[in-house]
Coordinates of C-alpha atoms and ligand atoms in Angstrom, one line a residue:
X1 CA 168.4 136.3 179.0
X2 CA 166.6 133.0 180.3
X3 CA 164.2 134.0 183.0
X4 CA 163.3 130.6 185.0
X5 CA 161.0 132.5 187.6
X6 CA 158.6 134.3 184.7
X7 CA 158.3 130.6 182.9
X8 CA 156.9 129.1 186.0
X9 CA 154.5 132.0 186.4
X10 CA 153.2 131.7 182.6
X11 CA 152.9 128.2 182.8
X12 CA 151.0 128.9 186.0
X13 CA 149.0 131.5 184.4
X14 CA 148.1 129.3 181.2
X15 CA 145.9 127.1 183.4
X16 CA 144.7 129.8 186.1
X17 CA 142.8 131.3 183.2
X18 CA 141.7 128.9 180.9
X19 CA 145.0 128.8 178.6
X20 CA 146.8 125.4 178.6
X21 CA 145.5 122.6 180.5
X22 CA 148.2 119.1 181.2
X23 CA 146.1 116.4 179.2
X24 CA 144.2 113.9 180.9
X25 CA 145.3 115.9 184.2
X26 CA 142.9 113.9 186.7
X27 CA 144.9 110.9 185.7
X28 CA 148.0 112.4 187.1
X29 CA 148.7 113.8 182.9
X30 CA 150.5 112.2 180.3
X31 CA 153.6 113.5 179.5
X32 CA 154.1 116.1 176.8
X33 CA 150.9 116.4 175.8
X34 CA 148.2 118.8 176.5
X35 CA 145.0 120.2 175.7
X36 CA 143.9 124.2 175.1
X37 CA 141.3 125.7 177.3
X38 CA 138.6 128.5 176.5
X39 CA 140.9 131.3 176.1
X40 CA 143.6 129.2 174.4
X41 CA 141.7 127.8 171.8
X42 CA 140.4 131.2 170.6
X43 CA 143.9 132.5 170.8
X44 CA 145.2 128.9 168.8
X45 CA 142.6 129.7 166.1
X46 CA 143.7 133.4 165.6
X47 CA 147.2 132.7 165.3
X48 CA 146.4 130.1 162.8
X49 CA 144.6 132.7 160.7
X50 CA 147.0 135.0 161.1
X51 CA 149.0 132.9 159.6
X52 CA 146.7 130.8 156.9
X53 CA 145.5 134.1 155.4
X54 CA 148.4 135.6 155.4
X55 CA 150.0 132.9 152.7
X56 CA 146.2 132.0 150.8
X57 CA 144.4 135.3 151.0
X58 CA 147.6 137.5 150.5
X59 CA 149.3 135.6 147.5
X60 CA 147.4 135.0 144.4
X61 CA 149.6 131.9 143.8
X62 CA 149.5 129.9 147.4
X63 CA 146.8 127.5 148.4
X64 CA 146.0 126.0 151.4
X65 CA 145.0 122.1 151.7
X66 CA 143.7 119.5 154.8
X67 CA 145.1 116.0 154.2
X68 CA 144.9 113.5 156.4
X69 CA 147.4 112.3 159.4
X70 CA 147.7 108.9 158.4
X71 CA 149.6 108.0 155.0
X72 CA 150.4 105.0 152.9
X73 CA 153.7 103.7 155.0
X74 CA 155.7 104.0 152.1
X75 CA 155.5 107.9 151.8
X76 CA 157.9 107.7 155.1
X77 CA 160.5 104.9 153.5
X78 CA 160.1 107.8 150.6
X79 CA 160.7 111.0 153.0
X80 CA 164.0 109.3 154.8
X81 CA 162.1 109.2 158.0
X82 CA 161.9 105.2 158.5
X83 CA 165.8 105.3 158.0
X84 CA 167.1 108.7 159.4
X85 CA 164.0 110.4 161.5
X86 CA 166.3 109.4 164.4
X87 CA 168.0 111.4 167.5
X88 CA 171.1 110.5 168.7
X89 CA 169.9 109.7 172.5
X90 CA 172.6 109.2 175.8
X91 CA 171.9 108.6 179.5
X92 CA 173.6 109.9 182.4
X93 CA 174.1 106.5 184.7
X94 CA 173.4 108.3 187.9
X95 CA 170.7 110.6 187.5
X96 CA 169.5 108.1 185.2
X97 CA 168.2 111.0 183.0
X98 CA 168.0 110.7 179.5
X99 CA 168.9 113.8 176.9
X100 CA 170.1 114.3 173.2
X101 CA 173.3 114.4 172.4
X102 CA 172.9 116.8 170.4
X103 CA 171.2 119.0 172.7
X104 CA 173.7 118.7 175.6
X105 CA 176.6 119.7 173.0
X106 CA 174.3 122.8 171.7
X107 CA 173.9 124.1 175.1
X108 CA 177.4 124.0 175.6
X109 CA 178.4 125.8 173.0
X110 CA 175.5 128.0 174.2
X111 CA 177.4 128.6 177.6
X112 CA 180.8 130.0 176.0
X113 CA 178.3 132.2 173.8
X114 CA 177.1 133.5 177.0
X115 CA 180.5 134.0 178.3
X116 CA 181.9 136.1 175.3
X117 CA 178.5 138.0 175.2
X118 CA 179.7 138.9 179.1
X119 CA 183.1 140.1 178.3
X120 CA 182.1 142.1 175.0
X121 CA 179.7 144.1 177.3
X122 CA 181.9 144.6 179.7
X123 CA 183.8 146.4 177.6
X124 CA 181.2 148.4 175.9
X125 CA 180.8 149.7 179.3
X126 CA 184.4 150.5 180.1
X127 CA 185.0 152.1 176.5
X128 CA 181.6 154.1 176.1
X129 CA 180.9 155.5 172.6
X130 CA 184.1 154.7 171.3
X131 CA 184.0 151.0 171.9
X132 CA 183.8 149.0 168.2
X133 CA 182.4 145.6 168.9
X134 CA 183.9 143.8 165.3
X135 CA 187.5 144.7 166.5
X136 CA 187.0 144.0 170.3
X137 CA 186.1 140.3 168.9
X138 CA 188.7 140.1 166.8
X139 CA 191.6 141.3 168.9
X140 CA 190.9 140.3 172.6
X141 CA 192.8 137.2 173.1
X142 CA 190.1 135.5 175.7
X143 CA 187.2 136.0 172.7
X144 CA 189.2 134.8 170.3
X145 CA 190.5 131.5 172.1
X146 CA 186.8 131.0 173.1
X147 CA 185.4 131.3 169.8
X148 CA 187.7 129.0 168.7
X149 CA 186.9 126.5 171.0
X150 CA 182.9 127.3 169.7
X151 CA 184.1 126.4 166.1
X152 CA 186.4 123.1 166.9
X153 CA 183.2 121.5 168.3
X154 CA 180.8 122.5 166.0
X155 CA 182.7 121.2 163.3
X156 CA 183.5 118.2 165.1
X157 CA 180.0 117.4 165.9
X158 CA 179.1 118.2 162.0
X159 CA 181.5 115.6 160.9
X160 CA 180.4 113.1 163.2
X161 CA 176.8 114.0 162.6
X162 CA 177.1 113.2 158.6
X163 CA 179.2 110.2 159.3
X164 CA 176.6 108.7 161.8
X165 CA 179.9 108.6 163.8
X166 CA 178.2 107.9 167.3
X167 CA 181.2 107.0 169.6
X168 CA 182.5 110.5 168.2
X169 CA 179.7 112.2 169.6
X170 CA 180.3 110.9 172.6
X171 CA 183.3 111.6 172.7
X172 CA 182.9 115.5 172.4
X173 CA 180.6 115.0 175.7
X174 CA 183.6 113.6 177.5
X175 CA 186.6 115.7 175.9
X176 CA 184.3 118.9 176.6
X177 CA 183.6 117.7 180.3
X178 CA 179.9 118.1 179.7
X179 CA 177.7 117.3 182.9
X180 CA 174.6 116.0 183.3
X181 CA 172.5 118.9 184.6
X182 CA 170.6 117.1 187.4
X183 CA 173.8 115.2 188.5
X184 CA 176.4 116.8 187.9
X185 CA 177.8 113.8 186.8
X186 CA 180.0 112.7 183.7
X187 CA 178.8 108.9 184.2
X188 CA 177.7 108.9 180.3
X189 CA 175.9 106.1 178.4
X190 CA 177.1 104.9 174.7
X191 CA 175.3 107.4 172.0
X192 CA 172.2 105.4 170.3
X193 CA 169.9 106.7 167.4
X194 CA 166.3 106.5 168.8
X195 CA 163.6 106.8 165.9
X196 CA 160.8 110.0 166.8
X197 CA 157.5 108.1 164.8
X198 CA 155.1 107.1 166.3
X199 CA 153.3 103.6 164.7
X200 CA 150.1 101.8 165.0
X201 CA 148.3 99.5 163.0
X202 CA 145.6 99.8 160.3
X203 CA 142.6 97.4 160.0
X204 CA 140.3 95.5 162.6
X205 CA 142.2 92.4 163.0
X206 CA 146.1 93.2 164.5
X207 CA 147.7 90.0 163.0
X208 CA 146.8 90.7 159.8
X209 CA 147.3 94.4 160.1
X210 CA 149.7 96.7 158.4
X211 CA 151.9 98.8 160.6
X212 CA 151.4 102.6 159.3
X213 CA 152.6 106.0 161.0
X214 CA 151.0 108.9 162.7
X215 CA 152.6 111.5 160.6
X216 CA 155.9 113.9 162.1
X217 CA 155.4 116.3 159.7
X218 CA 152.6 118.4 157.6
X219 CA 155.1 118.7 154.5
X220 CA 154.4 115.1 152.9
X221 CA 150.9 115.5 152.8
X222 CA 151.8 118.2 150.5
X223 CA 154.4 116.7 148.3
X224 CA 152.1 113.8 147.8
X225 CA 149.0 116.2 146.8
X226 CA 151.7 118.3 144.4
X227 CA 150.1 117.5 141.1
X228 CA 146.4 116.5 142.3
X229 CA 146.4 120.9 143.2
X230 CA 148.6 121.7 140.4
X231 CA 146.2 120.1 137.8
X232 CA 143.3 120.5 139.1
X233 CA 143.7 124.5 140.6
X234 CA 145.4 124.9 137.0
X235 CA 148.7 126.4 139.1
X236 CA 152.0 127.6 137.4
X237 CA 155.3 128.1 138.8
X238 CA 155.9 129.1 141.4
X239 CA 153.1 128.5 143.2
X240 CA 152.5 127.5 147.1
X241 CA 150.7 125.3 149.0
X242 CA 150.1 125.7 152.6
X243 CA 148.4 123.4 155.1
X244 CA 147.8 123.2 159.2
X245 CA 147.4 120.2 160.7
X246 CA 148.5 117.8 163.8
X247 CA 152.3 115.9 164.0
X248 CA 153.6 114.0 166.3
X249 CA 157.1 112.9 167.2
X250 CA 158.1 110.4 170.6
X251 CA 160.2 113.5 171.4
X252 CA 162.8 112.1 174.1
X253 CA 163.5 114.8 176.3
X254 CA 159.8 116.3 176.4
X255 CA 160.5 119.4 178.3
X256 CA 159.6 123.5 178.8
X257 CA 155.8 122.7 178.2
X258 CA 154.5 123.4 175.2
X259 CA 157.8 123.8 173.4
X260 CA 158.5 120.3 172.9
X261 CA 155.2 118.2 172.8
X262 CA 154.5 114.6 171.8
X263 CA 151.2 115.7 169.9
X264 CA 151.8 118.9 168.2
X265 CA 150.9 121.3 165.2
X266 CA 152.3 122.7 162.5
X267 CA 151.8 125.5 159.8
X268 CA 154.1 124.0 156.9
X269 CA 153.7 125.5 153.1
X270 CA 156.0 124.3 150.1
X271 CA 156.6 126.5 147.2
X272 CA 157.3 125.0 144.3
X273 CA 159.9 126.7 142.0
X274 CA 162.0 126.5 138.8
X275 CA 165.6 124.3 140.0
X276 CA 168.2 127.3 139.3
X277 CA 165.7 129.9 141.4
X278 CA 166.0 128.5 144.9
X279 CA 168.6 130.9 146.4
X280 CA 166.4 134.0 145.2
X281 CA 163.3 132.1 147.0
X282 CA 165.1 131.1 149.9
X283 CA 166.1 134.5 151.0
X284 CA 162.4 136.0 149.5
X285 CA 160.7 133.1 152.6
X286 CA 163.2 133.9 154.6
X287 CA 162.8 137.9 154.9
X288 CA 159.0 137.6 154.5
X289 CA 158.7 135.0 157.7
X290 CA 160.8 137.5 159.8
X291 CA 159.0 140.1 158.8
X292 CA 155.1 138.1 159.5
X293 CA 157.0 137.8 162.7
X294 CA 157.7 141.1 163.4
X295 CA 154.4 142.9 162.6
X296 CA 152.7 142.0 165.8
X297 CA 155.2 144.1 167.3
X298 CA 156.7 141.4 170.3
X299 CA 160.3 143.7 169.6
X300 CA 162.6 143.3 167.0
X301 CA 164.8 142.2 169.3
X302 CA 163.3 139.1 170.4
X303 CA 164.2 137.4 167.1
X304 CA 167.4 136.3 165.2
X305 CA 168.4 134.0 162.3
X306 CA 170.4 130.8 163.2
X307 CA 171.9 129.5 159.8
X308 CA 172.2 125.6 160.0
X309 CA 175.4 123.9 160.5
X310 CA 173.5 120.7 160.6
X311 CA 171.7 120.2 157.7
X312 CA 168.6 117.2 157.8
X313 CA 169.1 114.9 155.0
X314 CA 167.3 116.7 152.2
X315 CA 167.9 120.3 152.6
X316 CA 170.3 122.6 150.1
X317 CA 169.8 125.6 152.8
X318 CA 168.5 125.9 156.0
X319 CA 167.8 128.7 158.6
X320 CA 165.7 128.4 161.8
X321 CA 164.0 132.0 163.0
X322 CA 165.1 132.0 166.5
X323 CA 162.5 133.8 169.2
X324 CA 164.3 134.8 173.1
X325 CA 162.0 132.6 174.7
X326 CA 162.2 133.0 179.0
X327 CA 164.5 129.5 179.1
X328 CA 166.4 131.7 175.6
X329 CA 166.7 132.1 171.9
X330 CA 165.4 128.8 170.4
X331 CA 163.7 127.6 167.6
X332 CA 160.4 129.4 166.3
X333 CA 160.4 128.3 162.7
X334 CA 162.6 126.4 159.8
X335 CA 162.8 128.1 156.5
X336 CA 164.2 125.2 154.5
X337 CA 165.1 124.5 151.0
X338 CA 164.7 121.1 149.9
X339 CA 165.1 121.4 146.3
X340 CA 163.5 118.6 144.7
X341 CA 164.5 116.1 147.6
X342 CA 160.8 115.2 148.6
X343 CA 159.2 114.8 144.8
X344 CA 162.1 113.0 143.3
X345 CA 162.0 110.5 146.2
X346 CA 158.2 109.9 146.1
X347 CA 158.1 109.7 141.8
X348 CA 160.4 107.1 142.4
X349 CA 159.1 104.8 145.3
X350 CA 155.5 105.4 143.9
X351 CA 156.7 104.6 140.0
X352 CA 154.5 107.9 139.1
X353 CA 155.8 110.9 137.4
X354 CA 155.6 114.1 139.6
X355 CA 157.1 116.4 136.8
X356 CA 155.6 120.1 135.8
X357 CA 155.6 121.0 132.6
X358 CA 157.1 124.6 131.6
X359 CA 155.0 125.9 129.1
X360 CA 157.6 129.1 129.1
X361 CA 161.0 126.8 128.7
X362 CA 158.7 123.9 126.9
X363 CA 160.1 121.4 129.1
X364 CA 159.1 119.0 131.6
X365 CA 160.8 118.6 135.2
X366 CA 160.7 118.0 139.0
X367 CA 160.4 121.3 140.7
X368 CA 162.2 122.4 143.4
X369 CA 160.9 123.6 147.2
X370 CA 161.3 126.2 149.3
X371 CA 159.3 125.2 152.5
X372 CA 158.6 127.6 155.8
X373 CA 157.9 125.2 158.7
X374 CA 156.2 126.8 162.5
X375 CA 155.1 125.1 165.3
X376 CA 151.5 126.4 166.3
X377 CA 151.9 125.6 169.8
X378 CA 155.9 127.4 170.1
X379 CA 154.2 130.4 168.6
X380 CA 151.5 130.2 170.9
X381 CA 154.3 130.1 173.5
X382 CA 155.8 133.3 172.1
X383 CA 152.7 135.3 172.2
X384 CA 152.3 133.8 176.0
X385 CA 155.7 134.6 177.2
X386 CA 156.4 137.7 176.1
X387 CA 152.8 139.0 176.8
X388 CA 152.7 138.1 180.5
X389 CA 153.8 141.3 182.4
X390 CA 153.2 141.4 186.4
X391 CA 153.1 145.7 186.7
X392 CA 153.2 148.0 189.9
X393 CA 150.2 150.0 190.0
X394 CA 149.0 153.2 191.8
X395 CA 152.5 153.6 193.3
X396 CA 151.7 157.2 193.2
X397 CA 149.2 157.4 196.5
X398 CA 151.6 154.5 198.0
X399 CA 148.9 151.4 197.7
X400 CA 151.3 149.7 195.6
X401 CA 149.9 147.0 193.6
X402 CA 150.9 144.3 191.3
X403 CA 148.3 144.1 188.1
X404 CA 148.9 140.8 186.0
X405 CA 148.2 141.8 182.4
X406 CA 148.8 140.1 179.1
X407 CA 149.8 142.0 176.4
X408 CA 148.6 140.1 173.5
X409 CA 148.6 142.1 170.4
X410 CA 144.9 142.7 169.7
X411 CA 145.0 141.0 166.4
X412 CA 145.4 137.5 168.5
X413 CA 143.8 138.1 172.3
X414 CA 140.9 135.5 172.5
X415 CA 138.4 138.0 173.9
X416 CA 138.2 141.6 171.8
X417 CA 136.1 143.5 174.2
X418 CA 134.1 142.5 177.7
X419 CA 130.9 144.6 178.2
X420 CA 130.8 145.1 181.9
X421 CA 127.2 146.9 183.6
X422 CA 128.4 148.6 186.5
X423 CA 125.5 147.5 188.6
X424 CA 122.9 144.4 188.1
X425 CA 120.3 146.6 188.0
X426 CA 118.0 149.8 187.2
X427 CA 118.1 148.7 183.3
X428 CA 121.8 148.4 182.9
X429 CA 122.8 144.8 182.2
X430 CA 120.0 145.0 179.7
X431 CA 121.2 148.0 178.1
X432 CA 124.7 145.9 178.3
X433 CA 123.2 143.1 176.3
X434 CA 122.2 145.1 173.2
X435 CA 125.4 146.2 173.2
X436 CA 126.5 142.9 172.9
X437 CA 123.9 142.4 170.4
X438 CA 125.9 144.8 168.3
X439 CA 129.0 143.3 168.7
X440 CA 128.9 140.1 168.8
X441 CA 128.7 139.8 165.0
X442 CA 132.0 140.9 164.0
X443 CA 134.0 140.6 167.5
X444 CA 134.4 137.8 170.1
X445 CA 132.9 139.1 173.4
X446 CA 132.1 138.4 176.8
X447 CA 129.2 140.0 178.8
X448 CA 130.2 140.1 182.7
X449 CA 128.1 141.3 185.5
X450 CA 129.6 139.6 188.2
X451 CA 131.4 141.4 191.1
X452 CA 133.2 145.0 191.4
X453 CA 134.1 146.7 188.3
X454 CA 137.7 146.6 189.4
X455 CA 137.6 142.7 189.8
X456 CA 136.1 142.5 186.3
X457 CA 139.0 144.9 185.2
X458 CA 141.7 142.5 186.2
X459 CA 140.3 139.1 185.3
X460 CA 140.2 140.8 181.4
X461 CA 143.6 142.6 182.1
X462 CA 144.4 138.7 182.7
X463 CA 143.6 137.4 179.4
X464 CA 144.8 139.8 177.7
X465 CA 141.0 141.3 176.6
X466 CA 141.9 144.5 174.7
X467 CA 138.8 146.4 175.9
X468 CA 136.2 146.8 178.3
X469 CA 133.5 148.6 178.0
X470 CA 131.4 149.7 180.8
X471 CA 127.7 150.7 180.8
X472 CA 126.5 153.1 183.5
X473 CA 123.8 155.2 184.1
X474 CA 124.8 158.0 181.6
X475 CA 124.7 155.5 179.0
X476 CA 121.1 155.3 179.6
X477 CA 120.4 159.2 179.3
X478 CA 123.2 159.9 176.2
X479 CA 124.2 156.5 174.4
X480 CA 127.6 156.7 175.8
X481 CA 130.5 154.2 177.7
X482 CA 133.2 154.0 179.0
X483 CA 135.6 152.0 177.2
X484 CA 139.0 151.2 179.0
X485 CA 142.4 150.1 177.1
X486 CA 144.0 147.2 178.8
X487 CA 147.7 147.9 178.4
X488 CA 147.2 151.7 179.8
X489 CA 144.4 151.2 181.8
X490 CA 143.0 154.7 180.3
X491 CA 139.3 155.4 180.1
X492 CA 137.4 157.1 177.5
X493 CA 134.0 158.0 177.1
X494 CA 132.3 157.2 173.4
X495 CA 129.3 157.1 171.9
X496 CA 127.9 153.2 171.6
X497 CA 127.9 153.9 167.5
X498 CA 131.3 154.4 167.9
X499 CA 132.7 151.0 169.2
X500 CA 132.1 148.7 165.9
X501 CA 134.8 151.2 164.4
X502 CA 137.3 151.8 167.2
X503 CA 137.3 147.9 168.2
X504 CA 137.8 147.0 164.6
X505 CA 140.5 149.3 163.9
X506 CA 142.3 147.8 166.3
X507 CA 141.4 144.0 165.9
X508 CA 141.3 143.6 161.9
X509 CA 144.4 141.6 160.3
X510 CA 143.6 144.0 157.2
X511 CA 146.5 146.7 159.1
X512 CA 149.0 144.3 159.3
X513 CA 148.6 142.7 155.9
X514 CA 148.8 145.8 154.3
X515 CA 152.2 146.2 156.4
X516 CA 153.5 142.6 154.9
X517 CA 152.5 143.4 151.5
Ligands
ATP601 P1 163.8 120.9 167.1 O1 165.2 121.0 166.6 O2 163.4 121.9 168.1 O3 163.4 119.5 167.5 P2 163.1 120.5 164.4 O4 164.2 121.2 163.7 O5 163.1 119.0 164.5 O6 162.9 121.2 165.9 P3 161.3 120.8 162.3 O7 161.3 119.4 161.9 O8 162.0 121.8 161.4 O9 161.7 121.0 163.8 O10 159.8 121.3 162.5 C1 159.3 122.6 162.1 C2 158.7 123.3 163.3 O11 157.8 122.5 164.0 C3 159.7 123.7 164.4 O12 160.4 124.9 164.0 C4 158.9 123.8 165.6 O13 158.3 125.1 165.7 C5 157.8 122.8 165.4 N1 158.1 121.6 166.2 C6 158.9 120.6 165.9 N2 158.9 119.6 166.9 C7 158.1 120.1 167.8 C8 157.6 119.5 169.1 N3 158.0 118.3 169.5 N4 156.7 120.2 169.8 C9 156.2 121.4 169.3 N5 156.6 122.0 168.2 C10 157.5 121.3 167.4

């Protein structure tokens, strides 16, 4: 269910503490970009290594590669970008707002969704336990007229989608009576493809320069670097490679922050398999990204598979992993396959063979890919949202309070533990500090000695710091602390040779790897 209200208070919250900052925000920002602060850098970098050791570490036969942003210009004639990297763009006359077509047809489809959703739990209500959903569906008349309306358009807008057909797409934004949402209006420009790359030139002297891209995607960096890795890393089928880096697409509608930036990142790997095995390795990526998903426990529930109707130009297969963001379920990742799309094209725009040979079938041939595609910054947004809980405290002795807290699985939250002396003197912060001393090796910590304990509390309750510890003055006579869990605020006291262990236990990726394995 979107939740408007708790969007505004994480985007707030992102730049209270240090999270997400608007870039060049003393200049009034630019738009659709922006930068990572102290905590949102750490917690960047730990999602990335979430995900980069879990492909490279965890699989014997997946390696990970940097190349650079800019390419030969060709590699995008190659790709299909310079001729199809295009959304189909329309403006509403009177708000003068611009949107995707294909965006304002999606969320209407989204809105009958909503309404049948509605109506089948009404009735689960009215019927109790004996309600079955599959039949409700298929026998009440208002559901089945709605989804039927759902499937006209859709197929519609596929047709006219493959056929570049953009009057037609128009057209379904009139014959559906879709509105502009600021307006209200139905005052609807003609459809017009608007390509997303951005260009610039290369060399000192503009005249003379060529025009080159910043890249939109990770993947080609890859497909061009195929055989360089698979010669020299001596790799057989199937084999990965996996690689994060920047993108950046002139996104029309830039909107819901970090979701849809200008300047982005991306976590993209390509397997490279046998043609003939891609359906096995399609559903193998697509079962092992839910699952990487799932095992920082953010609930089950807040993910779902949306199969494509819309396929992009090279892909066989194609399912997005959908997370219930607070503005709904959207896009989280792309599990694509390609099959051998990409190679084919650049072996024959470069005139160089990009063929494997199969030393168990003795013959030669372009493999085919499986690719899993994630934007960095929309799983950053995930952790975000669905960590950010405002919860009543102390309701018991009636001194209600509201404690901000983010619940970032431990794995990811930028600081592990804060080592808090309860007073700034009689020897404590310099007891603190050795504790530090021990830590600070293996964990990321923060040593606070500023105001009340309490204060301290909720400024690490606020970004998401899994534990405090507190040093007192029975730490000095017995080598013990308190240490305090952030999400239920319970203390315990342990001994200081303790910590390394219980920190760690909590805070290693080893747990969760084992799960995935
Ligand atoms: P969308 O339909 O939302 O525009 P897409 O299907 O074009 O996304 P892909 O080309 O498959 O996206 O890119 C792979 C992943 O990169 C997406 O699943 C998303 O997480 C991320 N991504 C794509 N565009 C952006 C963007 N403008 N800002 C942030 N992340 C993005």
């Amino acid at each position: 269910m979107a939740n408007p209200d708790k969007f505004k208070k994480v985007i707030a919250h992102a730049k209270e503490y240090g999270f997400v900052f608007q870039s060049s925000e003393i200049y009034d920002g630019l738009s659709a970009v922006y930068d990572y602060g102290q905590n949102g850098s750490e917690l960047k970098e730990n999602i990335k290594k979430y995900w980069k050791d879990s492909m490279v570490m965890m699989h014997e036969n997946i390696v990970g590669i940097d190349s650079a942003i800019f390419m030969h210009p060709t590699v995008w004639k190659a790709s299909g970008h310079v001729g199809a990297f295009n959304d189909p763009l329309i403006d509403n006359k009177n708000s003068k707002k611009r949107y995707r077509a294909d965006v304002l047809i999606e969320e209407h489809v989204e809105k009958i969704n909503i309404k049948i959703n509605k109506d089948v739990e009404k009735a689960r209500k009215k019927f109790g336990d004996d309600f079955d959903e599959d039949q409700f569906r298929s026998t009440n008349g208002r559901i089945i007229e709605r989804q039927k309306n759902i499937d006209e358009i859709l197929s519609r807008f596929k047709t006219a989608f493959e056929k570049d057909d953009l009057p037609d797409i128009k057209q379904i934004i009139i014959d559906n009576g879709i509105a502009c949402p600021v307006s209200g209006s139905k005052n609807w420009t003609d459809v017009r493809q608007f390509n997303l790359m951005f260009d610039t030139k290369l060399g000192s002297v503009s005249e003379d320069a060529d025009l080159i891209y910043l890249r939109p995607e990770t993947a080609q960096g890859i497909f061009v670097n195929y055989l360089n890795v698979q010669k020299t890393g001596r790799m057989k089928l199937p084999f990965g490679i996996a690689q994060i880096g920047k993108a950046f697409r002139n996104e029309i509608v830039a909107r819901q922050f970090i979701f849809r930036m200008r300047e982005f990142e991306q976590m993209e790997m390509q397997f490279f398999i046998r043609p003939g095995e891609e359906d096995k390795w399609f559903e193998y990526w697509r079962d092992a990204r839910m699952k990487w998903h799932k095992a920082l426990g953010m609930g089950d529930e807040n993910y779902r598979f949306h199969d494509h109707e819309n396929m992009a130009h090279y892909a066989k297969a194609a399912t997005d992993i959908e997370f219930n963001f607070p503005f709904g379920f959207k896009e989280l990742e792309g599990i694509h396959s390609r099959t051998d799309f990409d190679l084919s094209q650049h072996q024959k725009f470069s005139g160089k063979k990009l063929q494997y040979f199969d030393p168990e079938t003795n013959e030669s041939y372009v493999p085919y890919v499986i690719e899993t595609s994630i934007g960095l910054d929309r799983m950053f947004l995930t952790v975000l949202s669905n960590s950010f809980e405002e919860e009543e405290i102390n309701k018991e002795n009636g001194k209600t309070e509201i404690r901000t807290v983010l619940r970032i699985p431990e794995v990811l939250a930028p600081v592990k533990a804060a080592i808090l002396p309860l007073v700034k003197k009689d020897g404590l912060p310099e007891k603190a500090r050795k504790i530090l001393e021990q830590l600070k090796y293996d964990f990321n910590c923060q040593y606070e000695e500023k105001d009340s304990i309490g204060k301290r509390y909720r400024r690490h309750d606020a970004i998401g710091t899994p534990f405090c510890i507190t040093v007192d003055h029975q730490t000095l006579e017995d080598n013990t602390v308190t240490l305090r869990y952030r999400d239920t605020m319970e203390q315990e006291r342990i001994k200081i040779d303790e910590l390394n262990s219980i920190i760690d236990e909590k805070v290693n990726f080893k747990k969760l790897f084992k799960e995935l394995n």
